[in-house]
C-alpha positions as a Python dict, from the first residue, in 0.01 Angstrom:
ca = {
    (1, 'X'): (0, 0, 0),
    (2, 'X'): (209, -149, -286),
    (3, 'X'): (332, 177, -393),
    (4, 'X'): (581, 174, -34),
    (5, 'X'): (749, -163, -173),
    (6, 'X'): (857, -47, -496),
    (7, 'X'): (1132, 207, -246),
    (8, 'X'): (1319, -78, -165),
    (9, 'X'): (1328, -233, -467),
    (10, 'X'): (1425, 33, -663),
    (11, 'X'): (1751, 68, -430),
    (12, 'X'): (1841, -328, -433),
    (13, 'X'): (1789, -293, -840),
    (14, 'X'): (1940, 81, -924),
    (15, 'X'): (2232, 19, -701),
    (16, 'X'): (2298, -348, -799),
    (17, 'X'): (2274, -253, -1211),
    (18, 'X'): (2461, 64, -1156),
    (19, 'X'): (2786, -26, -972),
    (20, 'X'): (2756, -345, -1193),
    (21, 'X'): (2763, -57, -1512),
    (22, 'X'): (3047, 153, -1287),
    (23, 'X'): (3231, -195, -1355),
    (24, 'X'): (3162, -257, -1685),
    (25, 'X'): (3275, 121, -1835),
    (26, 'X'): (3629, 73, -1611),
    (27, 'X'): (3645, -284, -1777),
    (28, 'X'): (3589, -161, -2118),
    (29, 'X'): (3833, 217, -2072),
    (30, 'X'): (4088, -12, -1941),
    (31, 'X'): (4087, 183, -1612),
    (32, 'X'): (4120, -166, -1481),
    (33, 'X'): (4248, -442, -1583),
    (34, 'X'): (4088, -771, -1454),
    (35, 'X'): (4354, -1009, -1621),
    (36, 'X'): (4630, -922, -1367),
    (37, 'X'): (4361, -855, -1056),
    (38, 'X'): (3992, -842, -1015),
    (39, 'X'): (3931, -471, -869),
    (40, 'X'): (3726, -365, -577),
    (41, 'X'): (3419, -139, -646),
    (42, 'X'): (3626, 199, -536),
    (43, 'X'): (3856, 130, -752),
    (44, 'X'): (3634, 69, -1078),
    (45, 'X'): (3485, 421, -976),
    (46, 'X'): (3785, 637, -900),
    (47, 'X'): (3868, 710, -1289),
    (48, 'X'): (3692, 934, -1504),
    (49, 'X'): (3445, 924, -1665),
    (50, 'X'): (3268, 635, -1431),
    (51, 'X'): (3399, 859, -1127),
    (52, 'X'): (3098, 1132, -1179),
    (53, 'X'): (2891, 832, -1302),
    (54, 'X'): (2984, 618, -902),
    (55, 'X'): (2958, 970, -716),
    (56, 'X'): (2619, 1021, -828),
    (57, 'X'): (2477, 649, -790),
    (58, 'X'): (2639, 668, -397),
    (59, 'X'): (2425, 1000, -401),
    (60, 'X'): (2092, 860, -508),
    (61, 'X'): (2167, 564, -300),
    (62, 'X'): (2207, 756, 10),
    (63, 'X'): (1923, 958, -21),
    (64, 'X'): (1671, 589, -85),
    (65, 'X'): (1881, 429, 195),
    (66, 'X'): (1768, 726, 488),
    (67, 'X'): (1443, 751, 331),
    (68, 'X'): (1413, 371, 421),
    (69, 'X'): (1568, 380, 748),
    (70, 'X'): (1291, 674, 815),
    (71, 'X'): (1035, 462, 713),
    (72, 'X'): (1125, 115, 873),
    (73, 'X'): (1167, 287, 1188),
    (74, 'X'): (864, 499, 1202),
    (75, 'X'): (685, 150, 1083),
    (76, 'X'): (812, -30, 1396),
    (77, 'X'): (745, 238, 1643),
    (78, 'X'): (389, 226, 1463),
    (79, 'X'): (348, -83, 1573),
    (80, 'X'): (387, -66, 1899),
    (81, 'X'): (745, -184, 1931),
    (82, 'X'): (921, 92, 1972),
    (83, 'X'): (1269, 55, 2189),
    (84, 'X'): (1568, 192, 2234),
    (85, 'X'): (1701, -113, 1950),
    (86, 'X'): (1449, 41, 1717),
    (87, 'X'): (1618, 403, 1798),
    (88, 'X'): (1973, 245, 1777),
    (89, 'X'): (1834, 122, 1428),
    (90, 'X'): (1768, 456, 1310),
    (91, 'X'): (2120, 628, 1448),
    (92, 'X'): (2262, 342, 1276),
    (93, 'X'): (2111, 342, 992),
    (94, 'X'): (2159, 710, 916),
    (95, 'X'): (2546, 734, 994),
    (96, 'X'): (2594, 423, 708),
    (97, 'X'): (2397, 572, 453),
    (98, 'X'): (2592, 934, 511),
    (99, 'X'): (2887, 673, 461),
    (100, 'X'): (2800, 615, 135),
    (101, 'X'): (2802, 940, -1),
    (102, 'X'): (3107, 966, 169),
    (103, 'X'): (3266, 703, -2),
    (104, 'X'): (3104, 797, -350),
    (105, 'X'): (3199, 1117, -322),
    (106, 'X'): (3570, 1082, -207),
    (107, 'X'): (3756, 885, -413),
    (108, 'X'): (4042, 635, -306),
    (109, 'X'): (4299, 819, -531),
    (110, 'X'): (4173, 1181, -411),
    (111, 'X'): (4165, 1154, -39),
    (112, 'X'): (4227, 823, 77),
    (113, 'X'): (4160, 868, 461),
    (114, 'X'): (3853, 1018, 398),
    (115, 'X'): (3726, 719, 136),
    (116, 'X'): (3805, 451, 408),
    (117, 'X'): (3644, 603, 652),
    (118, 'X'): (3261, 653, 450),
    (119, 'X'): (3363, 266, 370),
    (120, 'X'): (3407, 192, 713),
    (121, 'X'): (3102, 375, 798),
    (122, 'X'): (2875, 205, 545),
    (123, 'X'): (3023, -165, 594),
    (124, 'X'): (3037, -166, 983),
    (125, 'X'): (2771, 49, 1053),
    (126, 'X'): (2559, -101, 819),
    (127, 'X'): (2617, -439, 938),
    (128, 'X'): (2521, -348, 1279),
    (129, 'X'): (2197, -207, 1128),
    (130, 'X'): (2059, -473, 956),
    (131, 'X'): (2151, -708, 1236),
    (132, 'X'): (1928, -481, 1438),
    (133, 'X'): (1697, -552, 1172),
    (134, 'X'): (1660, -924, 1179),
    (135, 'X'): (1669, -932, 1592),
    (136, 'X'): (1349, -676, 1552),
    (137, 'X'): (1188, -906, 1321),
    (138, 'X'): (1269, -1231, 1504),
    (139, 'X'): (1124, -1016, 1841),
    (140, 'X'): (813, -921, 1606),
    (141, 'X'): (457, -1089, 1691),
    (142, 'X'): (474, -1431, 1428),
    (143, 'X'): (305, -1351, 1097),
    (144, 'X'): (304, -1492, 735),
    (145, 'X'): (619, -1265, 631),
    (146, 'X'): (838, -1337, 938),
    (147, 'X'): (855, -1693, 867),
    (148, 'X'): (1026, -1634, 591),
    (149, 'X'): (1204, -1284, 662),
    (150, 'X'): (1349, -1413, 948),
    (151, 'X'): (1587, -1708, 843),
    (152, 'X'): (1658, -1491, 565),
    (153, 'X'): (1784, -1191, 688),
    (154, 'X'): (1924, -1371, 923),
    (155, 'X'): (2157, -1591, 694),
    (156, 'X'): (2210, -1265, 445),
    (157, 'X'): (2345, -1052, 790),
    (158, 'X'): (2594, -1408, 835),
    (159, 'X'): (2743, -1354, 499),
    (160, 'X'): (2768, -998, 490),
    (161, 'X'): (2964, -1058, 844),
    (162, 'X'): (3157, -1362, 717),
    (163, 'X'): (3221, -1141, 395),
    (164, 'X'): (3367, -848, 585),
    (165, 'X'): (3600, -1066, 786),
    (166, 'X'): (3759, -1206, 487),
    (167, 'X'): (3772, -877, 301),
    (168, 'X'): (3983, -770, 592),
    (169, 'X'): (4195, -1049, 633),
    (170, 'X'): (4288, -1118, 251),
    (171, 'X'): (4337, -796, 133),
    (172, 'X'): (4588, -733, 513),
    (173, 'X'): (4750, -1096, 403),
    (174, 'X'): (4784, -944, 5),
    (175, 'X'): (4518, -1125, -203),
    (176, 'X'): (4337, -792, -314),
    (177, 'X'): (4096, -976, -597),
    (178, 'X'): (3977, -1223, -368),
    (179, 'X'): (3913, -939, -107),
    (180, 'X'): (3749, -749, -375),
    (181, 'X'): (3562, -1066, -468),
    (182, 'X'): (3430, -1041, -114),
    (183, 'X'): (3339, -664, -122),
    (184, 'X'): (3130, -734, -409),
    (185, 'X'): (2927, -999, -260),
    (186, 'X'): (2907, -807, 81),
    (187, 'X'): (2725, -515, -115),
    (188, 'X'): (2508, -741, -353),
    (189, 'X'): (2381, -879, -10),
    (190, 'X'): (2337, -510, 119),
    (191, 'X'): (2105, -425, -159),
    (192, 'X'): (1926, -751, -96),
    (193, 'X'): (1869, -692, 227),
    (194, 'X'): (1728, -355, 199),
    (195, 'X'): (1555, -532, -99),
    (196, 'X'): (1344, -774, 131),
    (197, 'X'): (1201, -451, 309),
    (198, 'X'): (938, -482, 62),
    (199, 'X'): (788, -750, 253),
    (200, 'X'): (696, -551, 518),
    (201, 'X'): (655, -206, 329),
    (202, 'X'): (389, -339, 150),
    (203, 'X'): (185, -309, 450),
    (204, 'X'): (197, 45, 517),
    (205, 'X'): (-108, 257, 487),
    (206, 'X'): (-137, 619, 486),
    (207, 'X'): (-430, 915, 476),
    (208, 'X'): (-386, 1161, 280),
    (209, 'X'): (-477, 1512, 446),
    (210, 'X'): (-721, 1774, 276),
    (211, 'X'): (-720, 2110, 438),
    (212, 'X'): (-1033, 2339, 305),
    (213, 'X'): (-1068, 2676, 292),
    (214, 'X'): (-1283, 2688, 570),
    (215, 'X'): (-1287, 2439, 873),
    (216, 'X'): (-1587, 2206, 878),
    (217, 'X'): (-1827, 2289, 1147),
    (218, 'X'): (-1899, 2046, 1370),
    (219, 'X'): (-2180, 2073, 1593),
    (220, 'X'): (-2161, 1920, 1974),
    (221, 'X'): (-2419, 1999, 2200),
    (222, 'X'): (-2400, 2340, 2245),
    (223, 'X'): (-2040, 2394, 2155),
    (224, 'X'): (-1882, 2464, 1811),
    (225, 'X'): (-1593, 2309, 1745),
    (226, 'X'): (-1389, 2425, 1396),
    (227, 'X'): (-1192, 2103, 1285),
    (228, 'X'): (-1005, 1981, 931),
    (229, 'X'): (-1161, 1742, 721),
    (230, 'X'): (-983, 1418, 684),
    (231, 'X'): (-989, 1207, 332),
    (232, 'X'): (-918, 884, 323),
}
């Protein structure tokens, strides 16, 4: 069902043109000015008016993210694999989306603390996620998709790993716009990543449950049983 694909695409593409918008209001406001340092995404969205405009894009996003990590899990365990990595998956994959409300919601020059940790909880966690991801998928019986999905989730999770190291280290050693170079990569590759979902999303079937005003009756020897018609 094509309709399931268009989830993850519409998070990769909504969250990639709206932090890139976020960006381009601070840019043109001077909130920011990227002629004495390029800024990290928090700090693009922690003056107004892009603040309410970043708080509600970290919303929608959060909301599409658990939706997906719903999904992708309850696909898996669908599919016979389920395992305690799938349920790690899904603890994962809920704290780093709550992350990113977190961080959306709780701007760097409100409450600090607070910010960092949603950032923490949507980088690391969501790191650790997608890893999960790509060892599922590399685990998964071979099929057309995984041939592909495999080498490149596995090279996207790399550089969202290499990406957060650097962050760390550069902005810690005092070059903030090449850390925030890195923080904008590192969440371009999030959005791909939950992007290439699609691959497998467009797989999923469904039925779609009538209930009647009066149970069906079905006949069985001598018994009656009352049941609830099912439409395909």
């Amino acid at each position: 069902m094509w309709a399931w694909a268009l989830l993850p695409v519409f998070l990769a593409v909504f969250g990639t043109v709206g932090l890139w918008a976020v960006y381009a209001i601070a840019v043109s406001n001077n909130s920011v000015n990227i002629t004495i340092e390029f800024p990290y995404i928090s700090t693009c969205g922690a003056y107004t008016p892009q603040s309410c405009l970043f708080a509600q894009i970290c919303n929608i996003c959060c909301v599409l993210a658990l939706w997906i990590v719903v999904i992708r899990f309850q696909q898996i365990r669908d599919l016979g694999r389920s395992s305690h990595l799938n349920t790690a998956g899904l603890v994962l994959g809920f704290i780093s989306s709550i992350g990113i409300s977190i961080l959306g919601n709780f701007q760097q020059t409100i409450i600090q603390e607070v910010h960092l940790l949603g950032a923490l909880m949507a980088f690391f966690l969501g790191l650790a996620y997608f890893w999960i991801q790509a060892f599922i998928t590399y685990f998964s019986p071979p099929s057309r998709d995984n041939k592909w999905l495999i080498p490149v989730r596995v090279v996207l999770c790399s550089q969202c790993t290499c990406m957060v190291i650097c962050m760390f280290v550069l902005h810690s050693t005092g070059f903030r716009s090449a850390a925030a170079i890195c923080e904008w990569i590192l969440v371009m590759c999030f959005f791909a990543l939950f992007g290439f979902f699609a691959a497998e999303f467009r797989h999923i079937d469904f039925h779609r449950l009538t209930v009647q005003k009066e149970g069906l009756k079905v006949a069985n020897n001598d018994d009656t049983v009352w049941t609830v018609q099912d439409a395909l």
